[in-house]
Structures are given as structure tokens and as C-alpha cells.
mmCIF file of C-alpha atoms and ligand atoms in Angstrom:
data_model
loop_
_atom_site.group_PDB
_atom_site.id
_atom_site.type_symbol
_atom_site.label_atom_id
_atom_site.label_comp_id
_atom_site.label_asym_id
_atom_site.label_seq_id
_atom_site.Cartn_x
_atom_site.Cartn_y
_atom_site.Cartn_z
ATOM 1 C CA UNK A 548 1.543 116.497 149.184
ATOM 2 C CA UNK A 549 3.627 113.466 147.893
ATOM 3 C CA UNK A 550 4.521 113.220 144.266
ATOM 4 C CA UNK A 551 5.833 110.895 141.769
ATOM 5 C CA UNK A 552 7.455 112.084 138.675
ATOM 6 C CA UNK A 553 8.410 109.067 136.477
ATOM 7 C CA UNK A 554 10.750 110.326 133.390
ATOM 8 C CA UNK A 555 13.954 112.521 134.126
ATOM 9 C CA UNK A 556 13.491 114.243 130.238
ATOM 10 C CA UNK A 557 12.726 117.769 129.680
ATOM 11 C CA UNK A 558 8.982 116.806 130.602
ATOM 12 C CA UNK A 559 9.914 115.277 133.983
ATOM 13 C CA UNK A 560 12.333 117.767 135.675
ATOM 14 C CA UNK A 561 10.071 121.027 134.815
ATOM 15 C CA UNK A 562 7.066 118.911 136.433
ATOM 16 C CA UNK A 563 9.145 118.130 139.757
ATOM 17 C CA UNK A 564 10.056 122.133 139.557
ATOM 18 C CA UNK A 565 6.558 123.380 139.335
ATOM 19 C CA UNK A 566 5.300 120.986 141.992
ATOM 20 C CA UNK A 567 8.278 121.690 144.353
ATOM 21 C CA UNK A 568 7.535 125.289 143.760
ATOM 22 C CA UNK A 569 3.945 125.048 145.334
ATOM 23 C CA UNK A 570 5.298 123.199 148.007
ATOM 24 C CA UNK A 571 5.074 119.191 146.907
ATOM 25 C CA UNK A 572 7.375 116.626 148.271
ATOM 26 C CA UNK A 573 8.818 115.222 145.211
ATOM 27 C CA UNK A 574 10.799 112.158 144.423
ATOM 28 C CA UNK A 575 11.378 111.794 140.351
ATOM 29 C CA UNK A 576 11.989 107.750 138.595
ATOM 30 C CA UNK A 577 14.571 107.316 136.073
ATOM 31 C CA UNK A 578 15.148 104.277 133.969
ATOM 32 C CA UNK A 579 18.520 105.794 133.034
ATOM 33 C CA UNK A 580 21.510 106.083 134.780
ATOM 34 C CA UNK A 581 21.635 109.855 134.262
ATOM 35 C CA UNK A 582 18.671 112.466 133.492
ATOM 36 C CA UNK A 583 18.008 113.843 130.140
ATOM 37 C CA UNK A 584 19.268 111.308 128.120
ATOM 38 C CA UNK A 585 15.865 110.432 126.249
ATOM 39 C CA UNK A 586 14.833 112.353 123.380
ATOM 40 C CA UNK A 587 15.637 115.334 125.465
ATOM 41 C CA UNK A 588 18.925 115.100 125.009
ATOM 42 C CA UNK A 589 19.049 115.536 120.986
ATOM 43 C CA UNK A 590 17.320 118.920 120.836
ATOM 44 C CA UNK A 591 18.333 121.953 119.843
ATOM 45 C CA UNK A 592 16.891 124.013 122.361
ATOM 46 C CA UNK A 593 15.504 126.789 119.990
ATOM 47 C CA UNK A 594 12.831 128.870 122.240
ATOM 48 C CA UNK A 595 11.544 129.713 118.578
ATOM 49 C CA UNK A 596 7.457 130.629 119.643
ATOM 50 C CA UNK A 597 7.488 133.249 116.835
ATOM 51 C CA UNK A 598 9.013 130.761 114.023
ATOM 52 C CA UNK A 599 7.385 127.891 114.893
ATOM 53 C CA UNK A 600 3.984 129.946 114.478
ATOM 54 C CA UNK A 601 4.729 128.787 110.598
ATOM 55 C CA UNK A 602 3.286 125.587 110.868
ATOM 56 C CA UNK A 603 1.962 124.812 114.728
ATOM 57 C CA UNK A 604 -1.222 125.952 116.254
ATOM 58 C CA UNK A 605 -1.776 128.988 118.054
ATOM 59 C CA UNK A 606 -1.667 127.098 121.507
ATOM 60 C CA UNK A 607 2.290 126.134 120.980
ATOM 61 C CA UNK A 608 2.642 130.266 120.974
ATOM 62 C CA UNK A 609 0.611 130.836 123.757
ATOM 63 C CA UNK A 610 2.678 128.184 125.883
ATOM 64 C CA UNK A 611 5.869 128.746 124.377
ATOM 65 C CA UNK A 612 5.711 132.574 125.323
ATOM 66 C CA UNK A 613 4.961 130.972 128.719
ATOM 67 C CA UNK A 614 7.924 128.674 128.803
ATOM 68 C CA UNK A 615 10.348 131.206 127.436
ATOM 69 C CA UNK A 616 9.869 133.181 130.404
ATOM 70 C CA UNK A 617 10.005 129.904 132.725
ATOM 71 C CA UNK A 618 13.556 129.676 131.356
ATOM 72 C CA UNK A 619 14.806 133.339 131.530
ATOM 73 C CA UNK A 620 13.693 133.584 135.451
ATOM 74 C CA UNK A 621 15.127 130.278 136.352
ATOM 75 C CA UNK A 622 18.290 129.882 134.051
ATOM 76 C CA UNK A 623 21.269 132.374 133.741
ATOM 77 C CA UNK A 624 22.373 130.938 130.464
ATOM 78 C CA UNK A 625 19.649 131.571 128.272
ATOM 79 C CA UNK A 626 20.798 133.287 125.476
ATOM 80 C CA UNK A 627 18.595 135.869 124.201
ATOM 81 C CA UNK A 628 20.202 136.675 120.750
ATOM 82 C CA UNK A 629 17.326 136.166 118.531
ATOM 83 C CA UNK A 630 16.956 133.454 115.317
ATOM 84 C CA UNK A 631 18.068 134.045 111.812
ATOM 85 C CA UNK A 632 16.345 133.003 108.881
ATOM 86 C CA UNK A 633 18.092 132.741 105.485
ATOM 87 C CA UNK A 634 17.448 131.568 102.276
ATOM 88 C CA UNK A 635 19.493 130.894 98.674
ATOM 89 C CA UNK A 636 18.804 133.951 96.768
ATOM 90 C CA UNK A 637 16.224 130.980 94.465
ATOM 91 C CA UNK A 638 14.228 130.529 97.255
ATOM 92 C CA UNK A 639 13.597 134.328 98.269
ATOM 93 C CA UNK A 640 9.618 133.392 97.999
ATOM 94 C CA UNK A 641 10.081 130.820 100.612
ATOM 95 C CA UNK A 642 11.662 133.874 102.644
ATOM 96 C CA UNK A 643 8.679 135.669 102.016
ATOM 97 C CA UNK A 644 5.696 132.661 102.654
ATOM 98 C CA UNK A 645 7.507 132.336 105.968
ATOM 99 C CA UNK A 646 7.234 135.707 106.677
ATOM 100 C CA UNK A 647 3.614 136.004 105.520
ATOM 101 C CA UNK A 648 2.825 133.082 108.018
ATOM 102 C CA UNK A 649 4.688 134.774 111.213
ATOM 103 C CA UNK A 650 4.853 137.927 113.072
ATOM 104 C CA UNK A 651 7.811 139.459 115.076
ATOM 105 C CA UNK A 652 9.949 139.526 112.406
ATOM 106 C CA UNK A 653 11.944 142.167 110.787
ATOM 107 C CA UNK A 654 13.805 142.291 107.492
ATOM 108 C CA UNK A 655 17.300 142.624 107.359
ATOM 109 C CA UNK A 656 19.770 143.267 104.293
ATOM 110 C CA UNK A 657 23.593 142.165 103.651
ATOM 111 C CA UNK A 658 24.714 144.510 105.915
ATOM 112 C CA UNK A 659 22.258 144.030 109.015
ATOM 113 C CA UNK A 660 23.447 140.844 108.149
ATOM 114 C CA UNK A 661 26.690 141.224 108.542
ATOM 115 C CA UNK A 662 26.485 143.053 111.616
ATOM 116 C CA UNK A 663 24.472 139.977 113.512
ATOM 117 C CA UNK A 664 26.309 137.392 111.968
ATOM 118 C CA UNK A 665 30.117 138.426 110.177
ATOM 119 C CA UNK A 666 30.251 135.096 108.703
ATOM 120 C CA UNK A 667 27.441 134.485 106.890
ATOM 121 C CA UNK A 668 27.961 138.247 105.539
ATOM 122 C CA UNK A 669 28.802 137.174 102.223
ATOM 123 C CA UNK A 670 26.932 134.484 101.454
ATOM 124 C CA UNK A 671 23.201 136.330 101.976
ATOM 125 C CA UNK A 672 21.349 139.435 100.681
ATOM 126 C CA UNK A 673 17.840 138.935 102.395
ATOM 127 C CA UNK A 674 16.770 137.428 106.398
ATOM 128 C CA UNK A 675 13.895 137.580 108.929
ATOM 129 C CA UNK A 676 15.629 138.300 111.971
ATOM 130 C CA UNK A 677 13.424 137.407 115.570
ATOM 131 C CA UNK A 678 14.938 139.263 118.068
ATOM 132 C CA UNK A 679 12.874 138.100 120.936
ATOM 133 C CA UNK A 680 13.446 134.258 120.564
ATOM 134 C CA UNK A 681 16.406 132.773 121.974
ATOM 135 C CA UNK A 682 18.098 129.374 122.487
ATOM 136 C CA UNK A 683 19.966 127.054 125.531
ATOM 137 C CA UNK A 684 22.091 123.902 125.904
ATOM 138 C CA UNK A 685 19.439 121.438 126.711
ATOM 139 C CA UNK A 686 22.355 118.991 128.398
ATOM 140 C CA UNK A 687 23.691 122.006 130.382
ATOM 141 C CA UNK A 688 20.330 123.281 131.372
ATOM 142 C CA UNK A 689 18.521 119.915 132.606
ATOM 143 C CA UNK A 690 21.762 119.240 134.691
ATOM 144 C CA UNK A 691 21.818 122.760 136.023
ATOM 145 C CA UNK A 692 18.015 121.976 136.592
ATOM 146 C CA UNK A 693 18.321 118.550 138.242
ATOM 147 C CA UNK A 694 20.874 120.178 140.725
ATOM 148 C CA UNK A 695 18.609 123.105 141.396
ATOM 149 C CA UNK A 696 15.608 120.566 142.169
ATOM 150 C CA UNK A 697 18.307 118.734 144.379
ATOM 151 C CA UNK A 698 19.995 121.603 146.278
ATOM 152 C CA UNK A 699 17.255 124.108 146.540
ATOM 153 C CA UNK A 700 14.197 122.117 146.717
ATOM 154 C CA UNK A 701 15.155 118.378 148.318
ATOM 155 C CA UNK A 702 13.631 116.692 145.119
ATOM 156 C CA UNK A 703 14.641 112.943 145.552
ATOM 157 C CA UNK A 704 16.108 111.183 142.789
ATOM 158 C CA UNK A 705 15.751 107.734 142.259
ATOM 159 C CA UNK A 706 17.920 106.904 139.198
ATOM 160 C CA UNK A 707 18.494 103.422 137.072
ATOM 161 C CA UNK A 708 14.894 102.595 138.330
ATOM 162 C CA UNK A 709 11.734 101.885 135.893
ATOM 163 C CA UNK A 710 9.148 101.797 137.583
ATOM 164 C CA UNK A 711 5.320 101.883 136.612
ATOM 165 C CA UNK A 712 3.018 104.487 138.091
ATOM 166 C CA UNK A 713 1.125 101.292 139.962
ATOM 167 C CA UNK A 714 4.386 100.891 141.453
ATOM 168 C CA UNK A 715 4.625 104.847 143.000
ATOM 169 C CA UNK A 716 3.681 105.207 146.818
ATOM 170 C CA UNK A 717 2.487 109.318 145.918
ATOM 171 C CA UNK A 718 -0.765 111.084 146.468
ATOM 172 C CA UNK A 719 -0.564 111.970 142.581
ATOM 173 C CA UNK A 720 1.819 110.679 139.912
ATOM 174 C CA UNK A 721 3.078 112.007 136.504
ATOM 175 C CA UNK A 722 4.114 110.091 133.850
ATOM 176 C CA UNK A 723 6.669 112.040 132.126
ATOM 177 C CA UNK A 724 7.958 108.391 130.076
ATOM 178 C CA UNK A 725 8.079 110.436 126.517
ATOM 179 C CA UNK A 726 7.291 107.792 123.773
ATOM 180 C CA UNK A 727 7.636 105.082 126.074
ATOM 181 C CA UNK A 728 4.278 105.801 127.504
ATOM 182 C CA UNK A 729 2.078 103.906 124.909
ATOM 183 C CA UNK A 730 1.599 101.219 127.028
ATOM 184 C CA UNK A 731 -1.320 104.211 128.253
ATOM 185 C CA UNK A 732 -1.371 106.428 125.095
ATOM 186 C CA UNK A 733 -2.702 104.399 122.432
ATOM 187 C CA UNK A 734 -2.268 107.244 120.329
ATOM 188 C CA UNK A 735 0.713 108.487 120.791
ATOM 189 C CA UNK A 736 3.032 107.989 117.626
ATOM 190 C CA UNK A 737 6.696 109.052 117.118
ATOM 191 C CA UNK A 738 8.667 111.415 114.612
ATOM 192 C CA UNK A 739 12.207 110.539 114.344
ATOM 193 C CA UNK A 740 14.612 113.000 114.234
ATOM 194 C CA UNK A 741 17.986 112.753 113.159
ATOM 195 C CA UNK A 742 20.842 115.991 114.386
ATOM 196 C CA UNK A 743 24.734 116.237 114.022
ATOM 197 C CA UNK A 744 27.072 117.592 116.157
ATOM 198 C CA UNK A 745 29.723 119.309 114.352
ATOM 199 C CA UNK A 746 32.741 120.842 115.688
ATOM 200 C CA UNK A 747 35.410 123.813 113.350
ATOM 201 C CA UNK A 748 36.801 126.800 114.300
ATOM 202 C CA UNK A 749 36.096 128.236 111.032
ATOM 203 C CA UNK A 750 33.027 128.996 111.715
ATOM 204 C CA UNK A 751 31.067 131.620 113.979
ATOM 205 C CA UNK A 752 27.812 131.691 114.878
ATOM 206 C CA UNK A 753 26.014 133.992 117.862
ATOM 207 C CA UNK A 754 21.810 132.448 117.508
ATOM 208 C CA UNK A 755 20.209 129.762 115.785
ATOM 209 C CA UNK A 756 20.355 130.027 111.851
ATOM 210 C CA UNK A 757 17.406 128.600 110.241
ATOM 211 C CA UNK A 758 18.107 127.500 106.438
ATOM 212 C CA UNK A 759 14.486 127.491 104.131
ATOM 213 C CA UNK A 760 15.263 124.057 102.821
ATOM 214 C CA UNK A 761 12.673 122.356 99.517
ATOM 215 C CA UNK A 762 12.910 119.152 101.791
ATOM 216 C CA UNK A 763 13.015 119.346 105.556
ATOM 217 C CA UNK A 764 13.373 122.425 108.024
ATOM 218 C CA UNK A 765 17.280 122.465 108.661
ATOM 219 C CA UNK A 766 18.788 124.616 111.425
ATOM 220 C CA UNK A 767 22.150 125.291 113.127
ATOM 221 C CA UNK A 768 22.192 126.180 116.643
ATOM 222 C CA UNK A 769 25.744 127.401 117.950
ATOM 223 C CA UNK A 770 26.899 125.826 121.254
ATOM 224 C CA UNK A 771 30.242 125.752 123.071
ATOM 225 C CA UNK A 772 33.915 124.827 122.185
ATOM 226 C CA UNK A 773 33.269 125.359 118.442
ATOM 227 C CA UNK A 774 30.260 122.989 118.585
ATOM 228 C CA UNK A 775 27.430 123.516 116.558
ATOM 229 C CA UNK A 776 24.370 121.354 116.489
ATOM 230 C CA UNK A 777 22.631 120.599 113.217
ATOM 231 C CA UNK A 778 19.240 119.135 113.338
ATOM 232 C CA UNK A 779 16.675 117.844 112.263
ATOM 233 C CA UNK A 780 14.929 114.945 110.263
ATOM 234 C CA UNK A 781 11.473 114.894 110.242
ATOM 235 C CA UNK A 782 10.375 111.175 109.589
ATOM 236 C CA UNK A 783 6.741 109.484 110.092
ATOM 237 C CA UNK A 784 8.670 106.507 112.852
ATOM 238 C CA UNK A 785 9.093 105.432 115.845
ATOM 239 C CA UNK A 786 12.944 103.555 115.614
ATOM 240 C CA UNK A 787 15.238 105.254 117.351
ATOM 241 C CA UNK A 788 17.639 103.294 116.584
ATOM 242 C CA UNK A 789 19.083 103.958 112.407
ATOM 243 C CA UNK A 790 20.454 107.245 110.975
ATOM 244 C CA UNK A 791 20.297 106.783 107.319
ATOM 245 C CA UNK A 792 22.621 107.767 104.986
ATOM 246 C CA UNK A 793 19.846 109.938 102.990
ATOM 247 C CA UNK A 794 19.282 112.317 106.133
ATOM 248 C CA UNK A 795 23.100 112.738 107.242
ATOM 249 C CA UNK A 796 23.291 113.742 103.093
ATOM 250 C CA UNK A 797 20.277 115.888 103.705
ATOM 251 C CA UNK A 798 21.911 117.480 106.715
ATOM 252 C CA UNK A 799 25.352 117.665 105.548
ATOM 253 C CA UNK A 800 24.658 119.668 102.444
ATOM 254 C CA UNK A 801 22.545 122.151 104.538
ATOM 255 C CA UNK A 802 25.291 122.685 106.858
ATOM 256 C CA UNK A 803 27.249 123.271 103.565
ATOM 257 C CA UNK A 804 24.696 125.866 102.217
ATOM 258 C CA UNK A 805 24.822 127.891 105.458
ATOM 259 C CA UNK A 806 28.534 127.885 104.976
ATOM 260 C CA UNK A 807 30.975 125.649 102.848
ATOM 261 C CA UNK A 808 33.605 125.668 106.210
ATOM 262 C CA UNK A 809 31.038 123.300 107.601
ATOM 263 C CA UNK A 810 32.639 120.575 105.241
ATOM 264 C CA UNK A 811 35.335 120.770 106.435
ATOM 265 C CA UNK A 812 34.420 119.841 110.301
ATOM 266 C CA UNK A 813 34.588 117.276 111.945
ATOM 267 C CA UNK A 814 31.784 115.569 113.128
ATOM 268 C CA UNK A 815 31.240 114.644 116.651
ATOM 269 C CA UNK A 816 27.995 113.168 117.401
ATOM 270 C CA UNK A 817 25.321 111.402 115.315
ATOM 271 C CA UNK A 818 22.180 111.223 117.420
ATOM 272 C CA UNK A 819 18.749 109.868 116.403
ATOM 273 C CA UNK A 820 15.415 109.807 119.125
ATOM 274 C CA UNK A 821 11.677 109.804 118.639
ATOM 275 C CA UNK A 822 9.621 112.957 119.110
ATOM 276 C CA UNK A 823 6.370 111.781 121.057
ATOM 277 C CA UNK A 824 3.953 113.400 119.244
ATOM 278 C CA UNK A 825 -0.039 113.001 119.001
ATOM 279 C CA UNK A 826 -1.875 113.420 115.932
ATOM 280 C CA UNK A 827 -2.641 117.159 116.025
ATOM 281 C CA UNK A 828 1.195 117.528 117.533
ATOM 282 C CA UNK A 829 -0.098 119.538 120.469
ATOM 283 C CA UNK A 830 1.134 118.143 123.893
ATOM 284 C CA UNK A 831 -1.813 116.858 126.279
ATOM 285 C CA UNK A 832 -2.767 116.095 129.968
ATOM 286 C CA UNK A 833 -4.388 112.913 130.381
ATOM 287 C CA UNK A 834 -6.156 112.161 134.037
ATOM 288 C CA UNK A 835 -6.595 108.606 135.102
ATOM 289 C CA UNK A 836 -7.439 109.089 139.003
ATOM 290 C CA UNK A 837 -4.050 110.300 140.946
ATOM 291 C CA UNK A 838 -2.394 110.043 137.693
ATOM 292 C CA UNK A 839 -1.581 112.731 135.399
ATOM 293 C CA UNK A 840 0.240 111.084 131.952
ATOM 294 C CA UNK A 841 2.024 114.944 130.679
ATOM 295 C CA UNK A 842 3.251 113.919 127.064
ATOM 296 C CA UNK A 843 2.785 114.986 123.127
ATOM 297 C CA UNK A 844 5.079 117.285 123.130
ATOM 298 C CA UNK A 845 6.204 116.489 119.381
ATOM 299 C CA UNK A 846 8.952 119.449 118.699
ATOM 300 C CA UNK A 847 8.315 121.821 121.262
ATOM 301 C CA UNK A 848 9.970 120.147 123.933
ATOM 302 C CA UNK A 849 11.565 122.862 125.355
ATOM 303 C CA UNK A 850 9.335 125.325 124.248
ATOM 304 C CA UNK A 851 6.038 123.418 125.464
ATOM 305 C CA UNK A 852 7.427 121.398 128.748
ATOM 306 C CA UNK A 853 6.836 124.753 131.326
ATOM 307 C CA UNK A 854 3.665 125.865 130.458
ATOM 308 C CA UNK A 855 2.449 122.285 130.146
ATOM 309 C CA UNK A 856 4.149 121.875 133.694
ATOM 310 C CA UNK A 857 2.769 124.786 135.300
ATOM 311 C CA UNK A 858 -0.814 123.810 134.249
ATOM 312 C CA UNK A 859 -0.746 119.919 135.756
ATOM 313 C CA UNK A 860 0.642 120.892 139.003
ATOM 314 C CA UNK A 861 -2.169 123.822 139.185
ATOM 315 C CA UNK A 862 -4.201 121.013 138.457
ATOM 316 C CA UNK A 863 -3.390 119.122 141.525
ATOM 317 C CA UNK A 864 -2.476 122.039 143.737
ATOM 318 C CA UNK A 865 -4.790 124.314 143.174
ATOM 319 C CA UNK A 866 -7.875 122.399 141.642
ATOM 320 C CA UNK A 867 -7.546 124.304 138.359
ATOM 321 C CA UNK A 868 -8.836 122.821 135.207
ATOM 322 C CA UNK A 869 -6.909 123.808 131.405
ATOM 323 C CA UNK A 870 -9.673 122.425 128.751
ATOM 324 C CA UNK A 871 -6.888 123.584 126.288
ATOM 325 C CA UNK A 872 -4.823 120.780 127.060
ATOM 326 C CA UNK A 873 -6.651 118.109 129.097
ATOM 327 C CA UNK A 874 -7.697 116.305 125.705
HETATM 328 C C1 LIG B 198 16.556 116.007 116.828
HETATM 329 C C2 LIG B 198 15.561 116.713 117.713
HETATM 330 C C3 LIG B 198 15.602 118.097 117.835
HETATM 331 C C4 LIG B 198 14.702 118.768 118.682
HETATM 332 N N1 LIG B 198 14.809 120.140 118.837
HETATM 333 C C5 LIG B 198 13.993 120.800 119.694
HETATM 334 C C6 LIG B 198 14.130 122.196 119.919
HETATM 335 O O1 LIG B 198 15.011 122.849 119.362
HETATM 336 N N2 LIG B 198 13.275 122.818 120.784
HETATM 337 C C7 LIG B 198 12.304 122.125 121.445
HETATM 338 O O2 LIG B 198 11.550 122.742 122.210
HETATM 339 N N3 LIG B 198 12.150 120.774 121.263
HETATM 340 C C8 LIG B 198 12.967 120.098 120.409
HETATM 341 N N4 LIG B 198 12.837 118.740 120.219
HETATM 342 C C9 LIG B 198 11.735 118.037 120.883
HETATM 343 C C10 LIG B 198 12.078 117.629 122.301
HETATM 344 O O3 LIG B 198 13.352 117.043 122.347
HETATM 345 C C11 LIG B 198 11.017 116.638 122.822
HETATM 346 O O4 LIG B 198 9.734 117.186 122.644
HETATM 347 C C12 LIG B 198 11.220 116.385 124.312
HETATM 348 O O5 LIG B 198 12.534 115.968 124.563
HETATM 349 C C13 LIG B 198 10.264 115.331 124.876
HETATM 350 O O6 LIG B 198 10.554 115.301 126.253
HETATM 351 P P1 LIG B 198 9.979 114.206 127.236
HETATM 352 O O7 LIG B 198 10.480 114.563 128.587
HETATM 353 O O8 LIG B 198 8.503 114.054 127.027
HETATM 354 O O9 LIG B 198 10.639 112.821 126.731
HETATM 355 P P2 LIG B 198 12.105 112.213 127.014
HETATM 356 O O10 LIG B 198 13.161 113.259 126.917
HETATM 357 O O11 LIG B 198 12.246 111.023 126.139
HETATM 358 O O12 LIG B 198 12.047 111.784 128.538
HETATM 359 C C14 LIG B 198 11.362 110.650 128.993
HETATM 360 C C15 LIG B 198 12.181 110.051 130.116
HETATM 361 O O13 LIG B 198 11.424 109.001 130.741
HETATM 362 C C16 LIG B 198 12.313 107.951 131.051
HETATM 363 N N5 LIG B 198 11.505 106.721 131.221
HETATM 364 C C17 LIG B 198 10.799 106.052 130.263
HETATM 365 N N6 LIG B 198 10.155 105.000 130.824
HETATM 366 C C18 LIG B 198 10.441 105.029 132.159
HETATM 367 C C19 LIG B 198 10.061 104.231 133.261
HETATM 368 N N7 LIG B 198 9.220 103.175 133.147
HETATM 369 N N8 LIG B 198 10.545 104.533 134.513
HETATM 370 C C20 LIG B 198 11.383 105.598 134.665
HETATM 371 N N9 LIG B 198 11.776 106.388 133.650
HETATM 372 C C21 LIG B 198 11.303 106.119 132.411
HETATM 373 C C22 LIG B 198 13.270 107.930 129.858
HETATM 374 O O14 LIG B 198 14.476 107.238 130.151
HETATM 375 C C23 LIG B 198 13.476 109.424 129.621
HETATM 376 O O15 LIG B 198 14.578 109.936 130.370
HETATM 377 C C24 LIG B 198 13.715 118.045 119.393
HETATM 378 C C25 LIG B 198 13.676 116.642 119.276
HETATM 379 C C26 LIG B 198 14.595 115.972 118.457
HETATM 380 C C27 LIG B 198 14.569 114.465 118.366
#
């Protein structure tokens, strides 16, 4: 079977995997030079299914389980440390709403603390710990995926190249555009979201620390080289293009609460992008004839993409229908 994948994101290269899987002949469209560089390429890659139970809908934990296992079978460098939650001593009850609202969590005093994370021994009396999340480089692990899809699988890459699904000589076509798919999604909207990438060597991190913040939901996810990624803004927009001064504030002083080194580092990367999100924030499948538009998937890019994946390309391959996301 021929297929079309338009979009190199997250969205795009997990579709061209599942279909190759099952056999497809697959030739992905890129507008960009290089893949991944859409709103892909600001996330933090937290596989969080258990913390983001908090505030999303049972079906982002019932894919993101999914997906979490998509990316331990297919990617060595998954790492499966866990995710920290902390909170000012003030805001203990903010520790304990989130834990009310999730499951898979444990407790953990100063010196379970310290033993997880030496750093931030001092600084915090009370965390949730998740053992069974984990986190990956999203740049790392859609060029390790892109090369996979190349090398093992003869996926065709056509790169620098917008096309329009009209345009696609395929049996069926995705559209994996992200936000740029309006044109077809009338109700897609975007969330902006604003991250840092912050580099010191005075600072040591193993998993993802979440910070309970009054204002937005601030994290720091640990990457190579001293890097740390700091994300992210929350904001009702769809420019991509302005960071404002109020968010790298916001962001700054979080970084700063986690621990005061972080002012002190130097910062590397200011990145803003639009989270395609529909009005519920669960991701979709939308069929128009041989076209399948894959999109929606708001926050849980990494987390959703998979499972949402593995379900369109049943779709297609197999006949199979997934009322919980063809909406
Ligand atoms: C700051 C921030 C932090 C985040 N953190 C996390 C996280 O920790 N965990 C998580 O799971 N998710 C996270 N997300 C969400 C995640 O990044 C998104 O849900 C995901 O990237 C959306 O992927 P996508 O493939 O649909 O879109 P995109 O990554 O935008 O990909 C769409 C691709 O389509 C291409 N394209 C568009 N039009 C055309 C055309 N006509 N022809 C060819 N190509 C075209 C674009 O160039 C782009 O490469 C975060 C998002 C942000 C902004």
C-alpha cells in the first residue's frame, strides 16, 4: 500500500513507523529543511501518563501508557528514572491536591529525597515521586527515528517540500501539518508555549522535576552536557513568534525556586511554538476519503503521538475503527 505522510514532527515520523511496520510503502513531506523542527522540537519529552492524569482525561492515560511502551521497545535512550514533584514548604496542600487527583505515586521525605536527587536535598522536606514515568531528548529521538525509518524500513523522505494532500500520489494520506492544518481543522486552536534552555554545572539533575507553581505548571527536565530544559507557558494563542518578558520572569524564578544555582546559568536557547490543541485537548482522527488529518495533540505530544499512530494505520491496514478518537 502507498502512503503519504505530510509533517516530519513527532506526529509524522511515528505515523510513517506504524505504517512501515504493517508493511506500507511510505514516503513522508517536509516543509522544513530538517525533521522535527515544528513544535516538536520545543518539548520536554516528559512520558508523564501518571502526572498528567491531574488535569487531562482518562483517554491521554490510556494512550500515553500505550506510547510509553512504543518508546521503550523502539528507543535505547529512554530514561526510565521516574518524575519528581516538589513544592515550597507554603504550598504543601498543592502537594497534596495533586496527589489526591493522581495515582502511582509515593511519598518521599528529605532523605528519600536526597537519595533520588543530592541536590535538591536541602531545599525540600515533602515529594510525590512516579517511578514508572520517564523522559527522552525529543531532538535526539526523532533523528534516531528518522534514520531508523530510513535504514531499516526504506521510508522516503522528501524534505524542503510543502505539499498539500491533493498534491500526494498515495492510496491513503496523513496529514501530520500540526497547527498548520487549519486550512482543514476549523477548530483547531493553538496554546503557546514558551521553554528555556539552560546550561551550569552546578547543578544535577537525574528525571524531570516538576515545581507546584500558583501560576503555570513549571518543570525542569535534565538533558545532556549540563543542559537542562525549562518549560512551559501555557497561553490561549496561536503566535509563535514573541517570548515575553513576563513568561521568561515566570520561568526564570521557577528555575530559581528549584535551585538558586539556576541563576547563575547561562542561558542557551529561548524557544516559543504553538501546541495544536482542540477544544477538549484530546488529539483526534479526522477521515476525509483516503485522507486521515492525525492532529490535537495539545501537550501530549510525545505521550499521545504512538497510540494515536498505531490506531490510524490499523485504520487503513486492518479496517479497524477507534470511536475514541475518530471525533
Ligand atoms: C514548550 C512545549 C513543551 C512541550 N512539552 C511536551 C512534553 O514534555 N511531552 C509531550 O508529550 N508533549 C510536549 N509538548 C507538546 C508537543 O510538542 C506537541 O504536541 C507535538 O510536538 C505536536 O506534534 P505534531 O507532529 O502534531 O506537530 P509539529 O511538531 O508542529 O509537526 C508538524 C510538521 O508538519 C510540517 N508541515 C506543516 N505544513 C506542511 C506542509 N504543507 N507540507 C509539509 N510539511 C508541513 C511542519 O514543518 C512540522 O515539521 C510540548 C510543546 C511545547 C510547545
Amino acid at each position: 500500500m502507498k502512503i503519504a505522510v505530510i509533517g516530519a514532527g513527532v506526529m509524522g515520523l511515528v505515523t510513517a513507523h506504524h505504517c512501515a511496520l504493517r508493511g506500507g510503502t511510505v514516503t513522508v513531506y517536509e516543509r522544513r529543511a530538517e525533521a522535527g523542527r515544528g513544535c516538536s522540537w520545543y518539548a520536554g519529552g516528559m512520558l508523564a501518563a501518571w502526572c498528567e492524569m491531574e488535569s487531562a482525561e482518562p483517554l491521554i492515560g490510556e494512550l500515553g501508557f500505550e506510547s510509553l511502551a512504543y518508546w521503550k521497545t523502539h528507543f535505547s535512550h529512554v530514561v526510565e528514572k521516574g518524575t519528581l514533584v516538589i513544592a515550597p514548604p507554603r504550598d504543601l496542600p498543592d502537594l497534596k491536591r495533586f496527589a489526591a487527583r493522581t495515582t502511582a505515586h509515593q511519598w518521599i521525605k528529605r532523605d528519600e529525597i536526597a537519595a533520588l536527587e543530592p541536590d535538591l536535598a536541602d531545599r525540600f522536606e515533602t515529594a510525590l515521586f512516579f517511578d514508572r514515568e520517564a523522559h527522552l531528548d525529543p531532538r535526539e529521538t526523532l533523528a534516531a527515528l528518522k534514520t531508523k525509518l530510513i535504514d531499516e524500513f526504506g521510508v522516503s523522505f522528501v524534505m524542503d517540500h510543502a505539499v498539500t494532500a491533493e498534491d500526494c500520489d498515495a492510496d491513503y494520506v496523513f496529514d501530520c501539518r500540526g497547527f498548520e492544518a487549519r486550512d482543514a481543522l476549523h477548530d483547531l486552536r493553538g496554546v503557546k508555549g514558551e521553554m528555556l534552555i539552560l546550561r551550569t554545572k552546578e547543578v544535577s539533575l537525574s528525571r524531570p522535576v516538576r515545581l507546584l507553581h500558583p501560576r503555570i505548571p513549571v518543570y525542569i527536565v535534565p538533558r545532556a552536557d549540563h543542559h537542562f530544559m525549562v518549560g512551559a507557558t501555557m497561553i490561549e494563542s496561536g503566535d509563535r513568534t514573541r517570548f515575553s518578558a513576563r513568561s521568561m520572569v515566570e520561568l526564570l524564578n521557577a528555575a530559581y525556586a528549584v535551585h538558586p544555582a539556576f541563576g547563575e546559568a547561562e542561558i542557551i536557547e529561548m524557544g516559543t511554538d504553538v501546541r495544536p490543541a482542540f477544544a477538549d485537548n484530546l488529539p483526534r482522527i479526522r477521515r476525509d476519503g483516503k485522507i486521515l488529518r492525525l492532529n490535537g495533540l495539545y501537550r501530549h505530544g510525545y505521550l499521545g503521538a504512538p497510540a494515536l499512530a498505531r490506531r490510524a494505520a490499523e485504520i487503513v491496514f486492518e479496517q479497524k475503527s477507534f470511536p475514541e478518537v475518530e471525533r
